[in-house]
mmCIF file of C-alpha atoms in Angstrom:
data_model
loop_
_atom_site.group_PDB
_atom_site.id
_atom_site.type_symbol
_atom_site.label_atom_id
_atom_site.label_comp_id
_atom_site.label_asym_id
_atom_site.label_seq_id
_atom_site.Cartn_x
_atom_site.Cartn_y
_atom_site.Cartn_z
ATOM 1 C CA MET A 1 -22.855 17.923 15.071
ATOM 2 C CA ALA A 2 -22.393 14.142 15.255
ATOM 3 C CA LEU A 3 -19.218 12.619 13.881
ATOM 4 C CA PRO A 4 -19.652 10.551 10.683
ATOM 5 C CA VAL A 5 -18.045 7.507 12.369
ATOM 6 C CA SER A 6 -18.074 6.356 15.973
ATOM 7 C CA LEU A 7 -15.093 6.794 18.280
ATOM 8 C CA ARG A 8 -15.211 3.055 18.835
ATOM 9 C CA ALA A 9 -14.651 2.474 15.123
ATOM 10 C CA VAL A 10 -11.749 4.931 15.122
ATOM 11 C CA ARG A 11 -10.161 3.228 18.138
ATOM 12 C CA GLY A 12 -10.548 -0.142 16.416
ATOM 13 C CA LEU A 13 -8.874 1.198 13.297
ATOM 14 C CA LEU A 14 -5.984 2.652 15.297
ATOM 15 C CA LYS A 15 -5.557 -0.669 17.100
ATOM 16 C CA GLU A 16 -5.545 -2.583 13.816
ATOM 17 C CA VAL A 17 -2.903 -0.355 12.242
ATOM 18 C CA ARG A 18 -0.779 -0.453 15.390
ATOM 19 C CA ALA A 19 -0.874 -4.270 15.381
ATOM 20 C CA SER A 20 0.569 -4.591 11.851
ATOM 21 C CA ASP A 21 3.353 -7.149 11.585
ATOM 22 C CA GLU A 22 6.881 -5.946 10.859
ATOM 23 C CA LYS A 23 7.886 -8.718 8.494
ATOM 24 C CA PRO A 24 11.093 -8.468 6.417
ATOM 25 C CA LEU A 25 11.579 -8.318 2.683
ATOM 26 C CA VAL A 26 13.596 -11.374 1.604
ATOM 27 C CA VAL A 27 15.722 -11.432 -1.552
ATOM 28 C CA GLY A 28 16.844 -14.771 -2.982
ATOM 29 C CA GLY A 29 17.626 -16.569 -6.209
ATOM 30 C CA ALA A 30 20.799 -16.022 -8.273
ATOM 31 C CA ARG A 31 23.298 -15.517 -5.468
ATOM 32 C CA GLU A 32 25.533 -12.688 -6.706
ATOM 33 C CA LEU A 33 22.757 -10.691 -8.358
ATOM 34 C CA ALA A 34 20.448 -11.215 -5.380
ATOM 35 C CA ALA A 35 23.144 -9.754 -3.127
ATOM 36 C CA VAL A 36 23.353 -6.652 -5.330
ATOM 37 C CA LEU A 37 19.570 -6.190 -5.382
ATOM 38 C CA ARG A 38 19.332 -6.730 -1.631
ATOM 39 C CA LYS A 39 21.899 -3.984 -1.089
ATOM 40 C CA GLU A 40 19.985 -1.560 -3.330
ATOM 41 C CA LEU A 41 16.637 -2.305 -1.689
ATOM 42 C CA ALA A 42 18.191 -1.974 1.772
ATOM 43 C CA ARG A 43 19.418 1.579 1.178
ATOM 44 C CA GLY A 44 18.316 3.549 4.235
ATOM 45 C CA ALA A 45 16.356 0.578 5.579
ATOM 46 C CA ALA A 46 15.990 -0.389 9.227
ATOM 47 C CA PRO A 47 18.286 -3.187 10.457
ATOM 48 C CA GLY A 48 16.897 -6.582 9.470
ATOM 49 C CA ALA A 49 14.181 -5.132 7.252
ATOM 50 C CA VAL A 50 15.784 -6.559 4.090
ATOM 51 C CA ARG A 51 17.567 -9.888 4.283
ATOM 52 C CA SER A 52 18.990 -12.395 1.850
ATOM 53 C CA GLY A 53 18.333 -16.097 1.549
ATOM 54 C CA ASP A 54 16.130 -18.649 -0.155
ATOM 55 C CA ASP A 55 13.947 -19.312 2.880
ATOM 56 C CA PRO A 56 11.014 -16.881 2.583
ATOM 57 C CA GLN A 57 9.145 -18.212 5.604
ATOM 58 C CA GLY A 58 7.677 -15.312 7.586
ATOM 59 C CA ALA A 59 8.555 -12.679 4.978
ATOM 60 C CA ALA A 60 6.265 -9.831 3.935
ATOM 61 C CA VAL A 61 7.309 -10.480 0.333
ATOM 62 C CA TYR A 62 9.892 -12.678 -1.372
ATOM 63 C CA VAL A 63 11.840 -11.113 -4.260
ATOM 64 C CA HIS A 64 13.450 -13.832 -6.381
ATOM 65 C CA VAL A 65 16.185 -13.052 -8.916
ATOM 66 C CA VAL A 66 16.283 -15.332 -11.976
ATOM 67 C CA ALA A 67 19.473 -15.212 -14.050
ATOM 68 C CA GLY A 68 19.539 -18.457 -16.042
ATOM 69 C CA THR A 69 17.451 -21.355 -17.224
ATOM 70 C CA ASP A 70 17.203 -22.806 -13.698
ATOM 71 C CA PRO A 71 14.944 -20.502 -11.654
ATOM 72 C CA ASP A 72 15.547 -22.403 -8.367
ATOM 73 C CA GLU A 73 12.065 -23.860 -8.113
ATOM 74 C CA PRO A 74 12.432 -25.168 -4.522
ATOM 75 C CA ALA A 75 12.744 -21.621 -3.133
ATOM 76 C CA LEU A 76 9.753 -20.457 -5.155
ATOM 77 C CA LYS A 77 7.786 -23.508 -4.089
ATOM 78 C CA ARG A 78 8.568 -22.808 -0.414
ATOM 79 C CA ALA A 79 7.293 -19.263 -0.803
ATOM 80 C CA ARG A 80 4.134 -20.454 -2.529
ATOM 81 C CA ARG A 81 3.540 -23.105 0.115
ATOM 82 C CA GLY A 82 4.074 -20.532 2.884
ATOM 83 C CA ARG A 83 1.645 -18.126 1.168
ATOM 84 C CA VAL A 84 4.329 -15.482 0.914
ATOM 85 C CA PRO A 85 3.766 -13.004 -1.955
ATOM 86 C CA ILE A 86 6.392 -13.514 -4.669
ATOM 87 C CA VAL A 87 7.892 -10.942 -7.026
ATOM 88 C CA ALA A 88 10.372 -12.242 -9.595
ATOM 89 C CA VAL A 89 13.121 -10.169 -11.195
ATOM 90 C CA SER A 90 14.165 -12.063 -14.317
ATOM 91 C CA MET A 91 17.050 -11.627 -16.727
ATOM 92 C CA THR A 92 15.356 -14.006 -19.183
ATOM 93 C CA ASP A 93 12.136 -14.066 -21.195
ATOM 94 C CA ASP A 94 11.125 -17.455 -19.806
ATOM 95 C CA ASP A 95 8.136 -18.014 -17.555
ATOM 96 C CA VAL A 96 8.919 -18.166 -13.854
ATOM 97 C CA PRO A 97 7.199 -21.071 -12.061
ATOM 98 C CA TYR A 98 4.805 -20.225 -9.213
ATOM 99 C CA VAL A 99 4.840 -16.527 -10.199
ATOM 100 C CA LEU A 100 2.138 -14.700 -12.140
ATOM 101 C CA ALA A 101 3.344 -12.957 -15.297
ATOM 102 C CA THR A 102 2.156 -9.627 -13.863
ATOM 103 C CA ASP A 103 4.476 -10.148 -10.883
ATOM 104 C CA VAL A 104 7.616 -10.603 -12.996
ATOM 105 C CA VAL A 105 9.919 -7.633 -13.650
ATOM 106 C CA ARG A 106 12.070 -8.194 -16.745
ATOM 107 C CA VAL A 107 15.629 -6.850 -16.894
ATOM 108 C CA GLY A 108 17.397 -6.499 -20.241
ATOM 109 C CA ALA A 109 21.006 -7.475 -20.851
ATOM 110 C CA GLY A 110 23.422 -4.922 -19.419
ATOM 111 C CA GLU A 111 20.682 -3.020 -17.571
ATOM 112 C CA GLY A 112 20.686 -2.222 -13.868
ATOM 113 C CA PHE A 113 17.884 -3.259 -11.577
ATOM 114 C CA PRO A 114 14.769 -1.119 -12.239
ATOM 115 C CA LEU A 115 14.067 -0.305 -8.591
ATOM 116 C CA ASP A 116 11.006 1.825 -9.362
ATOM 117 C CA ALA A 117 9.389 -0.971 -11.357
ATOM 118 C CA ILE A 118 10.245 -3.545 -8.694
ATOM 119 C CA ALA A 119 8.829 -1.273 -5.973
ATOM 120 C CA ARG A 120 5.602 -0.775 -7.935
ATOM 121 C CA VAL A 121 5.073 -4.515 -8.337
ATOM 122 C CA ILE A 122 5.781 -5.099 -4.637
ATOM 123 C CA ALA A 123 3.350 -2.317 -3.731
ATOM 124 C CA ARG A 124 0.637 -3.743 -5.972
ATOM 125 C CA ARG A 125 1.234 -7.230 -4.606
ATOM 126 C CA LEU A 126 1.021 -6.154 -0.963
ATOM 127 C CA GLY A 127 -1.676 -3.482 -1.168
ATOM 128 C CA GLU A 128 -2.534 -2.058 2.232
ATOM 129 C CA GLU A 129 -0.075 -4.435 3.912
ATOM 130 C CA GLY A 130 2.789 -2.672 2.163
ATOM 131 C CA ALA A 131 2.622 0.238 4.643
ATOM 132 C CA PRO A 132 4.464 -1.371 7.588
ATOM 133 C CA LEU A 133 7.162 -2.643 5.226
ATOM 134 C CA ALA A 134 7.582 0.774 3.578
ATOM 135 C CA ALA A 135 8.111 2.295 7.021
ATOM 136 C CA ARG A 136 11.273 0.197 7.346
ATOM 137 C CA VAL A 137 12.299 0.100 3.658
ATOM 138 C CA PRO A 138 12.208 3.704 2.316
ATOM 139 C CA VAL A 139 12.961 2.612 -1.252
ATOM 140 C CA LEU A 140 9.407 1.228 -1.373
ATOM 141 C CA ARG A 141 7.696 4.209 0.237
ATOM 142 C CA GLY A 142 6.784 6.201 -2.864
ATOM 143 C CA ALA A 143 5.314 3.236 -4.719
ATOM 144 C CA VAL A 144 3.437 1.982 -1.650
ATOM 145 C CA CYS A 145 1.876 5.382 -0.945
ATOM 146 C CA GLU A 146 0.853 5.825 -4.580
ATOM 147 C CA ARG A 147 -0.731 2.393 -4.473
ATOM 148 C CA LEU A 148 -2.574 3.182 -1.258
ATOM 149 C CA VAL A 149 -4.028 6.379 -2.731
ATOM 150 C CA ALA A 150 -5.197 4.593 -5.890
ATOM 151 C CA LEU A 151 -6.597 1.659 -3.908
ATOM 152 C CA PHE A 152 -8.660 3.718 -1.480
ATOM 153 C CA ALA A 153 -9.802 6.215 -4.105
ATOM 154 C CA ARG A 154 -11.235 3.368 -6.195
ATOM 155 C CA ARG A 155 -12.727 1.741 -3.114
ATOM 156 C CA ASN A 156 -14.565 4.920 -2.128
ATOM 157 C CA ALA A 157 -15.730 5.518 -5.687
ATOM 158 C CA VAL A 158 -17.392 2.094 -5.709
ATOM 159 C CA VAL A 159 -19.012 2.651 -2.302
ATOM 160 C CA ALA A 160 -20.336 6.101 -3.220
ATOM 161 C CA ALA A 161 -21.732 4.912 -6.545
ATOM 162 C CA ALA A 162 -23.355 1.788 -5.094
ATOM 163 C CA VAL A 163 -25.109 3.268 -2.032
ATOM 164 C CA PHE A 164 -28.383 5.000 -2.921
ATOM 165 C CA VAL A 165 -29.674 5.915 0.549
ATOM 166 C CA PRO A 166 -28.677 9.548 1.214
ATOM 167 C CA GLY A 167 -25.979 9.775 3.874
ATOM 168 C CA ALA A 168 -25.649 6.005 4.328
ATOM 169 C CA ASP A 169 -22.286 5.941 2.586
ATOM 170 C CA LEU A 170 -20.676 8.673 4.698
ATOM 171 C CA PRO A 171 -19.458 6.459 7.597
ATOM 172 C CA VAL A 172 -17.853 3.986 5.178
ATOM 173 C CA LEU A 173 -16.259 6.717 3.070
ATOM 174 C CA THR A 174 -14.904 8.524 6.113
ATOM 175 C CA LEU A 175 -13.524 5.338 7.679
ATOM 176 C CA ASN A 176 -11.774 4.503 4.402
ATOM 177 C CA GLU A 177 -10.278 8.003 4.307
ATOM 178 C CA LEU A 178 -9.053 7.607 7.887
ATOM 179 C CA ARG A 179 -7.567 4.222 7.041
ATOM 180 C CA LEU A 180 -5.789 5.725 4.027
ATOM 181 C CA LEU A 181 -4.385 8.547 6.116
ATOM 182 C CA LEU A 182 -3.166 6.213 8.870
ATOM 183 C CA ARG A 183 -1.587 3.800 6.386
ATOM 184 C CA ILE A 184 0.261 6.614 4.618
ATOM 185 C CA GLU A 185 1.521 7.912 7.945
ATOM 186 C CA GLN A 186 2.511 4.369 8.888
ATOM 187 C CA ALA A 187 4.479 4.083 5.637
ATOM 188 C CA TYR A 188 6.404 7.170 6.740
ATOM 189 C CA GLY A 189 7.198 5.571 10.083
ATOM 190 C CA LEU A 190 4.726 7.524 12.227
ATOM 191 C CA GLU A 191 3.053 5.786 15.151
ATOM 192 C CA PRO A 192 -0.788 5.607 15.111
ATOM 193 C CA ASP A 193 -1.006 7.426 18.445
ATOM 194 C CA PRO A 194 -4.488 9.011 18.739
ATOM 195 C CA ARG A 195 -3.091 11.940 20.747
ATOM 196 C CA GLN A 196 -0.556 12.769 18.036
ATOM 197 C CA ARG A 197 -2.865 11.990 15.131
ATOM 198 C CA ALA A 198 -5.889 13.903 16.473
ATOM 199 C CA PRO A 199 -5.453 16.986 14.201
ATOM 200 C CA GLU A 200 -5.208 14.844 11.075
ATOM 201 C CA LEU A 201 -8.179 12.690 12.110
ATOM 202 C CA LEU A 202 -10.383 15.713 12.769
ATOM 203 C CA ALA A 203 -9.333 17.266 9.466
ATOM 204 C CA THR A 204 -10.315 14.024 7.705
ATOM 205 C CA PHE A 205 -13.774 14.183 9.303
ATOM 206 C CA GLY A 206 -14.095 17.694 7.907
ATOM 207 C CA VAL A 207 -13.005 16.596 4.440
ATOM 208 C CA GLY A 208 -15.601 13.826 4.449
ATOM 209 C CA LEU A 209 -18.388 16.222 5.327
ATOM 210 C CA GLY A 210 -17.179 18.718 2.747
ATOM 211 C CA LEU A 211 -17.154 16.119 -0.013
ATOM 212 C CA ARG A 212 -20.658 15.100 0.913
ATOM 213 C CA ALA A 213 -21.792 18.717 0.563
ATOM 214 C CA VAL A 214 -20.124 18.985 -2.857
ATOM 215 C CA ALA A 215 -21.836 15.798 -3.998
ATOM 216 C CA ARG A 216 -25.244 17.101 -2.904
ATOM 217 C CA GLU A 217 -24.724 20.328 -4.857
ATOM 218 C CA LEU A 218 -23.721 18.420 -7.990
ATOM 219 C CA LEU A 219 -26.641 16.039 -7.673
ATOM 220 C CA ASP A 220 -28.977 19.014 -7.923
ATOM 221 C CA LEU A 221 -27.338 19.895 -11.243
ATOM 222 C CA VAL A 222 -27.033 16.355 -12.634
ATOM 223 C CA PRO A 223 -29.829 14.307 -11.016
ATOM 224 C CA VAL A 224 -29.990 11.607 -13.723
ATOM 225 C CA ALA A 225 -26.451 10.250 -13.385
ATOM 226 C CA GLY A 226 -26.273 10.689 -9.622
ATOM 227 C CA TRP A 227 -24.345 7.446 -9.061
ATOM 228 C CA ALA A 228 -21.594 8.597 -11.450
ATOM 229 C CA VAL A 229 -21.377 12.021 -9.809
ATOM 230 C CA LYS A 230 -21.101 10.525 -6.329
ATOM 231 C CA GLY A 231 -18.466 8.063 -7.462
ATOM 232 C CA ALA A 232 -16.411 10.736 -9.201
ATOM 233 C CA VAL A 233 -16.537 13.097 -6.205
ATOM 234 C CA ALA A 234 -15.565 10.318 -3.796
ATOM 235 C CA TYR A 235 -12.700 9.210 -6.043
ATOM 236 C CA ALA A 236 -11.312 12.718 -6.592
ATOM 237 C CA GLY A 237 -11.720 13.723 -2.961
ATOM 238 C CA THR A 238 -10.060 10.620 -1.566
ATOM 239 C CA ARG A 239 -7.180 10.913 -4.023
ATOM 240 C CA ALA A 240 -6.706 14.594 -3.160
ATOM 241 C CA LEU A 241 -6.703 13.768 0.559
ATOM 242 C CA GLY A 242 -4.039 11.082 0.093
ATOM 243 C CA GLU A 243 -1.828 13.159 -2.161
ATOM 244 C CA ALA A 244 -1.996 16.096 0.259
ATOM 245 C CA ALA A 245 -0.953 13.810 3.117
ATOM 246 C CA ILE A 246 2.045 12.587 1.112
ATOM 247 C CA ARG A 247 3.160 16.133 0.310
ATOM 248 C CA ARG A 248 2.812 17.124 3.956
ATOM 249 C CA LEU A 249 4.825 14.146 5.180
ATOM 250 C CA GLU A 250 7.508 14.588 2.537
ATOM 251 C CA GLY A 251 8.415 17.885 4.210
ATOM 252 C CA ARG A 252 8.303 16.496 7.750
ATOM 253 C CA VAL A 253 9.824 13.021 7.643
ATOM 254 C CA PRO A 254 13.584 12.639 7.012
ATOM 255 C CA GLY A 255 14.319 10.532 3.961
ATOM 256 C CA GLY A 256 11.002 11.130 2.248
ATOM 257 C CA HIS A 257 10.529 8.568 -0.495
ATOM 258 C CA GLY A 258 14.068 7.353 -0.097
#
């Protein structure tokens, strides 16, 4: 039986994941509070993965702490000019220049830093590119993996619902599932070595074929809304695949979600 995707495509995917940049997370802004947040984000992190300063050049993401009426616009402007994603952690209700409202985490008076909320915003901001950072910053790992699962599940749902030629969507769906699996494993610090990853890759091929069989059976029962059935099966199957990978890695990788 032919594989749903070519070995060349798999090799290309492995090469792409392996070539991911290991950029740091930079924390700047209000000096004393930024130092505290940097320390919390750096818990269990690799050396140099989280650094302080107001120069975000070359960072994977710049986390800026705002404590007063002066948000230190030059640092934010440098990040914007360098096309570095910005996440603001603000102790005020004021707008933060150069930062979208959805990328601002508000902190109430007397509250500690909401690390889970900050991690979720970073994960949403980085998307797939959050995986190499999560490998070196375990505090982000849970949020990044959850984001990856949601991202690829939605992506496959759209592909399955939009493609009407029977079987034409299978290579794309399978490649997305492989990409999800490799990114999750990357977030847990595993190398994309094809010799080590072979069992997981083959299992993913099997999952893709199994989901296709399920979709065909359901289409016989609900032929009118076939696009919705295909989308729902692709979404649920991709999400289940990602969540299973996370559970498996949680038991194998020291530190887990941090």
